[in-house]
N, CA, C and O of each residue as an XYZ file, in Angstrom:
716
protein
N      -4.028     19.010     19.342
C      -2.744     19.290     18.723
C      -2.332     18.075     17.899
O      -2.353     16.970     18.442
N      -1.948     18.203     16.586
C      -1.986     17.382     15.491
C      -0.430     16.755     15.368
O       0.302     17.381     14.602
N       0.008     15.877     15.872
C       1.458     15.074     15.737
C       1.913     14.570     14.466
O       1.132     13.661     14.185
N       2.732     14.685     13.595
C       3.188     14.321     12.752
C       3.604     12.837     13.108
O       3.980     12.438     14.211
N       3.425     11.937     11.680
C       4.253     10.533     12.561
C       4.302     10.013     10.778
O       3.487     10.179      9.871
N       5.933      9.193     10.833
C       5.913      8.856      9.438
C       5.808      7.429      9.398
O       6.391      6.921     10.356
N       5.271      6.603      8.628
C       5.545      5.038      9.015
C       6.203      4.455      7.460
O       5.622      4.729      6.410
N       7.131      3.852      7.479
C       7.711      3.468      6.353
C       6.881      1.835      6.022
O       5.997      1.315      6.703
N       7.628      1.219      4.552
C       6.908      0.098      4.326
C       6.719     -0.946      5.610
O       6.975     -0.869      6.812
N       6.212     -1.836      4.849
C       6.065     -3.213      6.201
C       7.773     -3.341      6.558
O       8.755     -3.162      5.836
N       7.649     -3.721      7.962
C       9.152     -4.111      8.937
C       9.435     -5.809      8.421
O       8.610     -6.580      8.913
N      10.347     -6.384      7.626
C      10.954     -7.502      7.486
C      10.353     -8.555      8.675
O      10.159     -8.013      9.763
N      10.133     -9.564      8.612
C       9.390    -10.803      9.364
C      10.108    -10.684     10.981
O       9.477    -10.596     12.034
N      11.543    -10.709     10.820
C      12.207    -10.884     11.835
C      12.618     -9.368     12.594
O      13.299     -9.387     13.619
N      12.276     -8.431     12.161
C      12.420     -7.155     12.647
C      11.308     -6.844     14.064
O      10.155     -7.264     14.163
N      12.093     -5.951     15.115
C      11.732     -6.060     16.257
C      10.448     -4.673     16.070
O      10.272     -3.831     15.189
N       9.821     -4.943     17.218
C       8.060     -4.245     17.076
C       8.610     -3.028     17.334
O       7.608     -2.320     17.440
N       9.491     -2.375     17.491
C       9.318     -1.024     18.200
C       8.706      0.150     17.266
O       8.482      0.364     16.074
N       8.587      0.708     18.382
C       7.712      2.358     18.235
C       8.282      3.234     17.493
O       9.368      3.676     17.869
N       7.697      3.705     16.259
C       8.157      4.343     15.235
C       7.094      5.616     15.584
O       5.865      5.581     15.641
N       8.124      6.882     15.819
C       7.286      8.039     15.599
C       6.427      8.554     17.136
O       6.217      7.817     18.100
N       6.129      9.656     17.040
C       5.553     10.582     17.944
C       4.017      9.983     18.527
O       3.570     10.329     19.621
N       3.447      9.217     17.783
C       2.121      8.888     17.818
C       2.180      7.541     18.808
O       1.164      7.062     19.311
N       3.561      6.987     19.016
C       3.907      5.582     19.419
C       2.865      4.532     18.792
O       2.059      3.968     19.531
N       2.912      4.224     17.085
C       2.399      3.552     16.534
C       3.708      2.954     15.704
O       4.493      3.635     15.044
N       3.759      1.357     15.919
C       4.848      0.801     15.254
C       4.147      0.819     13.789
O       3.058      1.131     13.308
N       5.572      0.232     13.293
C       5.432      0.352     11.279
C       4.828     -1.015     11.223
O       4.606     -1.163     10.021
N       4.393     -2.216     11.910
C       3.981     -3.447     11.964
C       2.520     -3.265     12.115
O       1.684     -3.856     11.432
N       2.218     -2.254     13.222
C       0.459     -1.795     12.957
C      -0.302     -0.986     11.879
O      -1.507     -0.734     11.879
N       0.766     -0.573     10.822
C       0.156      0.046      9.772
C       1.691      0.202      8.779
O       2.854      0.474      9.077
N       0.883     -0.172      7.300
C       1.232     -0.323      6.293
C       1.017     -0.456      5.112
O      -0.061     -1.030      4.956
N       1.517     -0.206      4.159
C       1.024     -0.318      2.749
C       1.752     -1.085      1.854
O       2.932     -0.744      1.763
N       1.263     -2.390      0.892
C       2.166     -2.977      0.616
C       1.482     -3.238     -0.919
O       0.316     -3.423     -1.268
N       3.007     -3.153     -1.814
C       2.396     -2.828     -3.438
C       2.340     -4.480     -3.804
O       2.949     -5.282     -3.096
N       1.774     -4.789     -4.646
C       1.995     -6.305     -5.336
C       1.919     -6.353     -6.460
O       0.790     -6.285     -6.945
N       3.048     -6.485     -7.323
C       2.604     -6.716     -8.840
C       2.380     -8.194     -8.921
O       2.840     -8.999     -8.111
N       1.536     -8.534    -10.105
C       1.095     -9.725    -10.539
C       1.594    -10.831    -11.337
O       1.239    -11.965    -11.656
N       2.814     -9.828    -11.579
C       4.246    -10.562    -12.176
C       5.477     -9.628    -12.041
O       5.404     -8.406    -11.915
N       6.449    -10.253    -12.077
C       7.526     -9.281    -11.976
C       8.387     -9.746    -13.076
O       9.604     -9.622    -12.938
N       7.960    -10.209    -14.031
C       9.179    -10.655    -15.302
C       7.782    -10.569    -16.637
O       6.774    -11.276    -16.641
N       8.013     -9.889    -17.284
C       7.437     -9.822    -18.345
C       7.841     -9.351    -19.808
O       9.034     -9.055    -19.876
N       7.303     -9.245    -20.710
C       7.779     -9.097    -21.964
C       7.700     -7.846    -21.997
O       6.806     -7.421    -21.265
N       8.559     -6.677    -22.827
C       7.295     -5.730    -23.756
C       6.376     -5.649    -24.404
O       6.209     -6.396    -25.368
N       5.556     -4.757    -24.068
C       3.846     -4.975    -24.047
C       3.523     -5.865    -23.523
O       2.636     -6.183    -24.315
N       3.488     -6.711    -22.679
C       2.834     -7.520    -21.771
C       2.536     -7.335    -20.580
O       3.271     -7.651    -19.644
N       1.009     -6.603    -20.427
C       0.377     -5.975    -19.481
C       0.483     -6.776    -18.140
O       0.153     -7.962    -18.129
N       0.963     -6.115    -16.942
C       0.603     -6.503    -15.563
C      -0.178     -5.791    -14.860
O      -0.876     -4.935    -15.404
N      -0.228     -6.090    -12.972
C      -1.053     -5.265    -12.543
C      -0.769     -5.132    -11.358
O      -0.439     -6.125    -10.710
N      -0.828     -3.768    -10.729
C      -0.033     -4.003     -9.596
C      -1.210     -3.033     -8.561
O      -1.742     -1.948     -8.792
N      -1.317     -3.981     -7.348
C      -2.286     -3.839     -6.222
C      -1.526     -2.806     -5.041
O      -0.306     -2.823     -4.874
N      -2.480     -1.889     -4.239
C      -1.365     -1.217     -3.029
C      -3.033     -1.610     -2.197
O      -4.226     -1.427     -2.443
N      -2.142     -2.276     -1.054
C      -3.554     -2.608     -0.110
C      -2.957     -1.714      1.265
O      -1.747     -1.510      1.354
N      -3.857     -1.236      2.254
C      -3.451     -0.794      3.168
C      -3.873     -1.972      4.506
O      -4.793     -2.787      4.584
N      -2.774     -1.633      5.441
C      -2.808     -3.101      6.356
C      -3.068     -2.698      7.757
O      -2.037     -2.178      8.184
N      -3.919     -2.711      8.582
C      -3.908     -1.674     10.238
C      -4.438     -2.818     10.991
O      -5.244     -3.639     10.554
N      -3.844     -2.794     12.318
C      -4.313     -3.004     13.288
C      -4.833     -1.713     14.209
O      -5.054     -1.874     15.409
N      -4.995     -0.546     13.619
C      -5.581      0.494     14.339
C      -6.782      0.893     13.687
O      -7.323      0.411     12.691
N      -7.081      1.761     14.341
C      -8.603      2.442     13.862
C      -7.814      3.756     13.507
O      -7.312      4.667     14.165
N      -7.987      3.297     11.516
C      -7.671      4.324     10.755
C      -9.169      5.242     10.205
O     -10.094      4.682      9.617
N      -9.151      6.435     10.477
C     -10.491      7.343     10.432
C     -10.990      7.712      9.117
O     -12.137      7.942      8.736
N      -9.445      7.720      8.273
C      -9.602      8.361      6.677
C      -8.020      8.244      6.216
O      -7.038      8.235      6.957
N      -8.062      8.153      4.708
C      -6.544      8.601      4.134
C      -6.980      9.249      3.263
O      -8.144      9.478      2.937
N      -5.600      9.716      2.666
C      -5.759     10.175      1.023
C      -4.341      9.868      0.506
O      -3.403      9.441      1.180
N      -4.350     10.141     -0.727
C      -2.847      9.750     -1.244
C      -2.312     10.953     -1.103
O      -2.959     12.001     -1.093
N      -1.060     10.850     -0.984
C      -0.252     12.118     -0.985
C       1.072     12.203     -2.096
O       1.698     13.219     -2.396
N       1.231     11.166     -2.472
C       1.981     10.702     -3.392
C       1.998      9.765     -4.343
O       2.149      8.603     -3.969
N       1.831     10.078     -5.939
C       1.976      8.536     -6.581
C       3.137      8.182     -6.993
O       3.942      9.112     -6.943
N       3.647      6.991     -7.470
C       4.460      6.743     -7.803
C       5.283      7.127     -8.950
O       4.591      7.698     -9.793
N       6.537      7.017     -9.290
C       6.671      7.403    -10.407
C       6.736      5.600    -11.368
O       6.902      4.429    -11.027
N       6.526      6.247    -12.483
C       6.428      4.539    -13.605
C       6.734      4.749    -14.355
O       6.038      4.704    -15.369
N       8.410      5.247    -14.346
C       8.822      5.343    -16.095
C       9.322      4.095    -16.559
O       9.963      3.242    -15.945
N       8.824      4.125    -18.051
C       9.301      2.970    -18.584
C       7.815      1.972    -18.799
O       7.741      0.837    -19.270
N       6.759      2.820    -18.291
C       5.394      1.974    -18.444
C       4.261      2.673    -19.162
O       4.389      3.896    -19.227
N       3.418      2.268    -19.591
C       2.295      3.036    -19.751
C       0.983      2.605    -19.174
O       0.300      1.752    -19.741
N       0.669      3.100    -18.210
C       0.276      3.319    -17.137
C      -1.999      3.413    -17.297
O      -2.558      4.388    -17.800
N      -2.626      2.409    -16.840
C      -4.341      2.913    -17.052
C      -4.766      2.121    -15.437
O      -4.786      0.963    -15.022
N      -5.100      3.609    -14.814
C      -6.075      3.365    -13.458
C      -7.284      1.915    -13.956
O      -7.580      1.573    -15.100
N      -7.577      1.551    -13.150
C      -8.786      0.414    -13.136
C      -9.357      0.689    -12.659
O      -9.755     -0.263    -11.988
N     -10.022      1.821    -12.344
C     -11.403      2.410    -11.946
C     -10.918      3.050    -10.711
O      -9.904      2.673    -10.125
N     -11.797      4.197    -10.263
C     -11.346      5.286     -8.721
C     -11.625      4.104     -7.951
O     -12.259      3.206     -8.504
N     -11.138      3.924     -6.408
C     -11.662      3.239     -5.435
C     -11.695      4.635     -4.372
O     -10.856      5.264     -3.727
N     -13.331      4.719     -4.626
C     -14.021      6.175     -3.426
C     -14.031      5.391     -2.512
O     -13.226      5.824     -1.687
N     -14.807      3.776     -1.888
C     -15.274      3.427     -1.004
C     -14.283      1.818     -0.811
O     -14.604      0.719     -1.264
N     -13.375      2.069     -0.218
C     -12.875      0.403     -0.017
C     -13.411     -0.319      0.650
O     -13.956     -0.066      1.724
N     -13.303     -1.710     -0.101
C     -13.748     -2.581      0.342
C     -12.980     -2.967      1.556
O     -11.768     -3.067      1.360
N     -13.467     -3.249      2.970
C     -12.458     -3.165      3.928
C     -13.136     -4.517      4.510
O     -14.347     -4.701      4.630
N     -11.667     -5.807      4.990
C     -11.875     -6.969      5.403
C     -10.961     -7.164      6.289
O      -9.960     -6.448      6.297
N     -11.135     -8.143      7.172
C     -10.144     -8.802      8.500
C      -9.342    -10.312      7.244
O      -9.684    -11.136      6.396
N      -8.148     -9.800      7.978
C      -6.995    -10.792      7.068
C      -5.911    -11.037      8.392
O      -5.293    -10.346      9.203
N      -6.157    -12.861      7.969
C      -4.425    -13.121      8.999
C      -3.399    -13.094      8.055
O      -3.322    -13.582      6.927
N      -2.524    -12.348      8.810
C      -0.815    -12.107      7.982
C       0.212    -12.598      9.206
O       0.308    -12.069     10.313
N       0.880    -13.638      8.756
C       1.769    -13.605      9.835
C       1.699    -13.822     11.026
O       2.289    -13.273     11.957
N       0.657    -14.982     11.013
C      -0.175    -14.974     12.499
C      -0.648    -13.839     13.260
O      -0.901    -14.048     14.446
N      -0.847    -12.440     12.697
C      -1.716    -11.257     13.197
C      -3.061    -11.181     12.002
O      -3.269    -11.207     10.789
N      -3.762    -11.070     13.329
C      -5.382    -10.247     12.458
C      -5.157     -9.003     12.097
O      -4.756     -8.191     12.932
N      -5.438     -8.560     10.454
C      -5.430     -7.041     10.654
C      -6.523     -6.771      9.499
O      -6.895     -7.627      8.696
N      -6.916     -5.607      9.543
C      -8.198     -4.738      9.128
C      -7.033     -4.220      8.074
O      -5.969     -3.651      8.321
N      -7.892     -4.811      6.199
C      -6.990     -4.399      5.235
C      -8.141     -4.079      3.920
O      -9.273     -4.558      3.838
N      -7.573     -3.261      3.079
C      -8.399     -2.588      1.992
C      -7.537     -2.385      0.827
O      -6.356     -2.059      0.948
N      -8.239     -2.616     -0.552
C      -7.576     -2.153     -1.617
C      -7.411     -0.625     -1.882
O      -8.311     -0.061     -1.261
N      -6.786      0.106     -2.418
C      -6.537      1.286     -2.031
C      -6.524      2.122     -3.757
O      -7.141      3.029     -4.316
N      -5.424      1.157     -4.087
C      -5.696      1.663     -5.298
C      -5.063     -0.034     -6.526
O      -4.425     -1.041     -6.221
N      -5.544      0.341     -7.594
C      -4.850     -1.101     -8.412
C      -5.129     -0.391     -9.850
O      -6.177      0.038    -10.333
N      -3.442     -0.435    -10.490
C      -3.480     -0.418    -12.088
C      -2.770     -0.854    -13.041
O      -1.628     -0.984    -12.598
N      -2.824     -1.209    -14.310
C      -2.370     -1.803    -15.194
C      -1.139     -0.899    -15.657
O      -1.117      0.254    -16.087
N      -0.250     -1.706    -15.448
C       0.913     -1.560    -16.448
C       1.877     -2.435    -17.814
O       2.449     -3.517    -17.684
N       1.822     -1.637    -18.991
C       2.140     -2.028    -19.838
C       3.822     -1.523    -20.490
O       4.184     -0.467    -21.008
N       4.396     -2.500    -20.256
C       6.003     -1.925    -20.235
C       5.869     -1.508    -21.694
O       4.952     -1.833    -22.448
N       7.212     -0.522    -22.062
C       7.555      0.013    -23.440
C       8.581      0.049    -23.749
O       8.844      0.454    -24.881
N       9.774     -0.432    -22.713
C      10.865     -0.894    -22.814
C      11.675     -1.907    -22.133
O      11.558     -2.031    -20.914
N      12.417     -2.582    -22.742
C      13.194     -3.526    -22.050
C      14.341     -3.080    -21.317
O      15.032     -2.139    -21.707
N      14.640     -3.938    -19.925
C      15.007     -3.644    -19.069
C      14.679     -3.696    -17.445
O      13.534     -4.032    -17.141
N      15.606     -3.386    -16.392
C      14.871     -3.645    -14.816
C      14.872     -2.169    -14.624
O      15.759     -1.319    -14.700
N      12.780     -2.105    -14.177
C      12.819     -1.094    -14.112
C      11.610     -1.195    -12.317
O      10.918     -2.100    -11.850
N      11.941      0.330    -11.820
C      11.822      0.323    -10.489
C      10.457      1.363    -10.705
O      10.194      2.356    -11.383
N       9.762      0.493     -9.689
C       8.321      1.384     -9.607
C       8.535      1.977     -7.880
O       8.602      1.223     -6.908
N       8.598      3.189     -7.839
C       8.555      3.888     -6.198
C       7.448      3.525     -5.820
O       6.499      3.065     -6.455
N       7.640      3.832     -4.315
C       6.212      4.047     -3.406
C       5.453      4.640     -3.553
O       5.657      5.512     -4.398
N       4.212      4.630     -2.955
C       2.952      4.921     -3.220
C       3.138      5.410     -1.855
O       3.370      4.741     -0.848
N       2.928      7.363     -2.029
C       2.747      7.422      0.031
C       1.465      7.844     -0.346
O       0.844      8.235     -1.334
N       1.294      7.551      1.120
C      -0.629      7.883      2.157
C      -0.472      8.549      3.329
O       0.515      8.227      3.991
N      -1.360      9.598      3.863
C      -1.647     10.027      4.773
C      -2.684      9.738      5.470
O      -3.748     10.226      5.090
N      -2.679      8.689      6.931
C      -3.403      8.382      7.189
C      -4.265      8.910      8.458
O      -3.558      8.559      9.402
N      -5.138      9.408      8.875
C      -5.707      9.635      9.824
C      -6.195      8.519     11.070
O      -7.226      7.851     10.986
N      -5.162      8.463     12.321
C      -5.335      7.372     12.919
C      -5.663      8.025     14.267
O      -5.152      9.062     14.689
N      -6.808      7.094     15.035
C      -7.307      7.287     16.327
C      -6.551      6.894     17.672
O      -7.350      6.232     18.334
N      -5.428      7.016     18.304
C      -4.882      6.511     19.265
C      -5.442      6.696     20.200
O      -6.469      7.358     20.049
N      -5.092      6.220     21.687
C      -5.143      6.313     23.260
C      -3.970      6.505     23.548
O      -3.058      5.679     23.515
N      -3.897      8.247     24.020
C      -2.876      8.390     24.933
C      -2.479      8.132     26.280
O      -1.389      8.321     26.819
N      -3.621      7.634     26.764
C      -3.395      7.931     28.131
C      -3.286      6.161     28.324
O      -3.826      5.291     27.639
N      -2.248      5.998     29.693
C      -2.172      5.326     30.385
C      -3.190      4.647     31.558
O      -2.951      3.560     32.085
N      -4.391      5.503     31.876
C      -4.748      5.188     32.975
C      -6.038      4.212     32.429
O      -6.893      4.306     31.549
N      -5.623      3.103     33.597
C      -7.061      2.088     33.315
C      -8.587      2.552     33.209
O      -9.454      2.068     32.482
N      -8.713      3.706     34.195
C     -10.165      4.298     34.433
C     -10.795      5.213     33.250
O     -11.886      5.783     33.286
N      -9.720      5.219     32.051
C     -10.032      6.253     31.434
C     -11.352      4.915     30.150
O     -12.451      5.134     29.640
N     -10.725      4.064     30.137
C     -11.126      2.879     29.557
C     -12.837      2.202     30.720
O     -14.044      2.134     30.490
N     -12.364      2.019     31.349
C     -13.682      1.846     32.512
C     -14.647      2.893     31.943
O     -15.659      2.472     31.382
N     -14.410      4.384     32.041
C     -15.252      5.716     31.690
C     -15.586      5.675     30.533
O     -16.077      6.789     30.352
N     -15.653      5.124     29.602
C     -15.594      5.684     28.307
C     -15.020      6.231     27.476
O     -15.563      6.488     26.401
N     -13.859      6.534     27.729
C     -12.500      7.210     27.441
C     -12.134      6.512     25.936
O     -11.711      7.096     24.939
N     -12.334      5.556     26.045
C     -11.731      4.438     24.864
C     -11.733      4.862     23.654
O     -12.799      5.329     23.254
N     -10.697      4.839     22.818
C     -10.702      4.639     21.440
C     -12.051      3.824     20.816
O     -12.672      4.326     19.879
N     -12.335      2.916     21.231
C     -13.374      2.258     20.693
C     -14.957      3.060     20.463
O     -15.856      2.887     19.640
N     -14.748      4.178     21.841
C     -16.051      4.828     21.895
C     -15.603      5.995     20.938
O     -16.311      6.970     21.190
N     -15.170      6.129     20.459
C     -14.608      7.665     19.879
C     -13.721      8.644     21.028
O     -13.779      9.872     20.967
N     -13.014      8.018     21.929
C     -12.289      8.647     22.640
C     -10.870      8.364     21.952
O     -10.694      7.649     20.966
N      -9.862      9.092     22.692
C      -8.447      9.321     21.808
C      -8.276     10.547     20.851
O      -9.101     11.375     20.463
N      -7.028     10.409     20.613
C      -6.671     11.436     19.553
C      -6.330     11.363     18.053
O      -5.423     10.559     17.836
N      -6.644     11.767     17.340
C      -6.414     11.880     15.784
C      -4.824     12.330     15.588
O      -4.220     13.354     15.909
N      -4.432     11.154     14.944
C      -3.420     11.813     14.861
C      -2.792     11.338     13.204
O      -3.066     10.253     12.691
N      -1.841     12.495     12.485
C      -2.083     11.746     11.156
C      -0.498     10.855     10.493
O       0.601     11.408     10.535
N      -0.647      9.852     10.090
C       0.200      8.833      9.558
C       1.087      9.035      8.565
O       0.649      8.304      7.677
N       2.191      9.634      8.089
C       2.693      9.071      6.842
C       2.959      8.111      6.428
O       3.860      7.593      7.089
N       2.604      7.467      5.528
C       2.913      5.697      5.412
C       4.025      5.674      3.594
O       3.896      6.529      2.718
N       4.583      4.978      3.556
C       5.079      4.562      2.103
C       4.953      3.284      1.886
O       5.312      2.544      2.803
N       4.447      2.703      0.702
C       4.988      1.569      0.346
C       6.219      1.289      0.119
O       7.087      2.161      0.087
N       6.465     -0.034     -0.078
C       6.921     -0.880     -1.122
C       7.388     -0.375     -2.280
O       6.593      0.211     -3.015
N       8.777     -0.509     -2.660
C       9.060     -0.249     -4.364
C       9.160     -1.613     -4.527
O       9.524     -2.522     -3.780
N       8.609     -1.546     -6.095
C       8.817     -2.938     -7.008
C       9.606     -2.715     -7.818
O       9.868     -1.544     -8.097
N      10.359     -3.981     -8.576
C      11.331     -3.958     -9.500
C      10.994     -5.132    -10.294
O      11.173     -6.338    -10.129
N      10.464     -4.439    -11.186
C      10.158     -5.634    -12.761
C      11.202     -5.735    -13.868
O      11.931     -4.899    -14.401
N      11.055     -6.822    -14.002
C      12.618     -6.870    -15.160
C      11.398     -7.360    -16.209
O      10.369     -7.973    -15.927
N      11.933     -6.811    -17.696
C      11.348     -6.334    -18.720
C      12.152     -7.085    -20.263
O      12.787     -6.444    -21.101
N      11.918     -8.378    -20.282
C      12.238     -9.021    -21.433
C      11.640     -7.940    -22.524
O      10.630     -7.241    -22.617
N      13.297     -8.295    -23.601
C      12.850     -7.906    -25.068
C      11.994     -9.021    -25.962
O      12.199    -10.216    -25.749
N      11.014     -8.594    -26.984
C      10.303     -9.487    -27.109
C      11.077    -10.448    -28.468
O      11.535     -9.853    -29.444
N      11.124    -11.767    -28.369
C      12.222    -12.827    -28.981
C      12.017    -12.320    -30.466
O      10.930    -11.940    -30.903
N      13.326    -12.366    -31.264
C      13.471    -12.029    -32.435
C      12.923    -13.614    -33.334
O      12.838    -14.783    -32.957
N      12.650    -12.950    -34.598
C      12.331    -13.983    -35.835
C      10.796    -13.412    -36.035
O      10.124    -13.804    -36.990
N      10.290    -12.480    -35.098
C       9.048    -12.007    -35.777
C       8.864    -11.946    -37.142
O       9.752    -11.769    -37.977
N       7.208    -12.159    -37.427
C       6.854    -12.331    -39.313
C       7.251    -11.290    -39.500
O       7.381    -10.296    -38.784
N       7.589    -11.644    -41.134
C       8.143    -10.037    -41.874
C       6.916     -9.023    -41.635
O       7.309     -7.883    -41.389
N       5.508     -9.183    -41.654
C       5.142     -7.941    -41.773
C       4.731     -7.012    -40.621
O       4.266     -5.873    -40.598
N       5.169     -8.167    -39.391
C       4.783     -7.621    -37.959
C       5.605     -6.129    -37.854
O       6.686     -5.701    -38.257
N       4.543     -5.632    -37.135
C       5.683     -4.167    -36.948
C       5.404     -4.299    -35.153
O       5.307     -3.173    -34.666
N       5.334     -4.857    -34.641
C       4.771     -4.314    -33.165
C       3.749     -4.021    -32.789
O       3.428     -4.203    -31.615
N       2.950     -3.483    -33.678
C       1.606     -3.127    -32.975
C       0.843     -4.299    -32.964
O       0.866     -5.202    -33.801
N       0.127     -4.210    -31.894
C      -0.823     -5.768    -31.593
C      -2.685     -4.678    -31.369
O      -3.028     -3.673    -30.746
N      -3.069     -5.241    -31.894
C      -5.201     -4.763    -31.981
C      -5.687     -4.593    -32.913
O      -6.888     -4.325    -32.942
């Protein structure tokens, strides 16, 4: 039987561990967190913004379920990521099992602060329900493929880029286009 469980962005540094959701998986053991590569830029001055996923669990599979919206950008994927690259990272004095998920270029088209939404994921995660020590002794373990599947909603992070106009006194014959 398949539990719904939603996990919102990463929990603030000082925010307490508790149990978010039906699955009893806190929002500190799984997360998704966006990074742009600047957050102040010109018009037309391309950035790039990373969504890595962050677990201390044994996540089985995701998919996206949501992209963001990016108005105010014009927007080019940097290639599909079918197979992430998946590595152990300390954050915060925790080890956690993290992957690029997705990463793309944005090129503003207007000036102004403008807000990039979350990126949600559905994640497929392996828990241990049970309490009892012997189930772990037996083989029972998550580690062996014991536990239950159960699936994640996760959201990122919104970003907010502020969007310089580009400085006046341009040459007379510039029109804007740059290539």
């Amino acid at each position: 039987e398949a539990l719904p469980l939603t996990v919102a962005s990463e929990p603030s540094p000082g925010a307490s561990n508790g149990r978010t959701g039906a699955g009893g998986i806190a929002s500190a053991d799984l997360f998704v967190e966006a990074v742009a590569s600047r957050t102040r830029v010109l018009v037309g001055e391309p950035l790039t913004v990373e969504y890595r996923i962050w677990t201390k669990l044994d996540v089985t599979s995701f998919s996206l379920t949501s992209e963001p919206e990016r108005e105010g950008f014009w927007v080019e994927g940097l290639g599909l990521i079918t197979q992430p690259q998946v590595e152990q990272r300390l954050r915060n004095g925790q080890q956690y099992t993290t992957a690029l998920i997705q990463r793309v270029a944005l090129i503003p088209t207007g000036a102004g602060q403008h807000t990039i939404e979350p990126l949600g994921i559905e994640a497929q995660v392996r828990v241990s329900r049970s309490s009892d020590p012997l189930d772990r002794l037996f083989g029972r373990s998550p580690l062996f493929g014991g536990g239950t599947i159960v699936p994640a909603a996760v959201l990122s992070n919104s970003l907010t880029i502020e969007v310089d106009p580009l400085p006046a006194g341009r040459p007379e014959p510039f029109s804007g286009i740059v290539g």
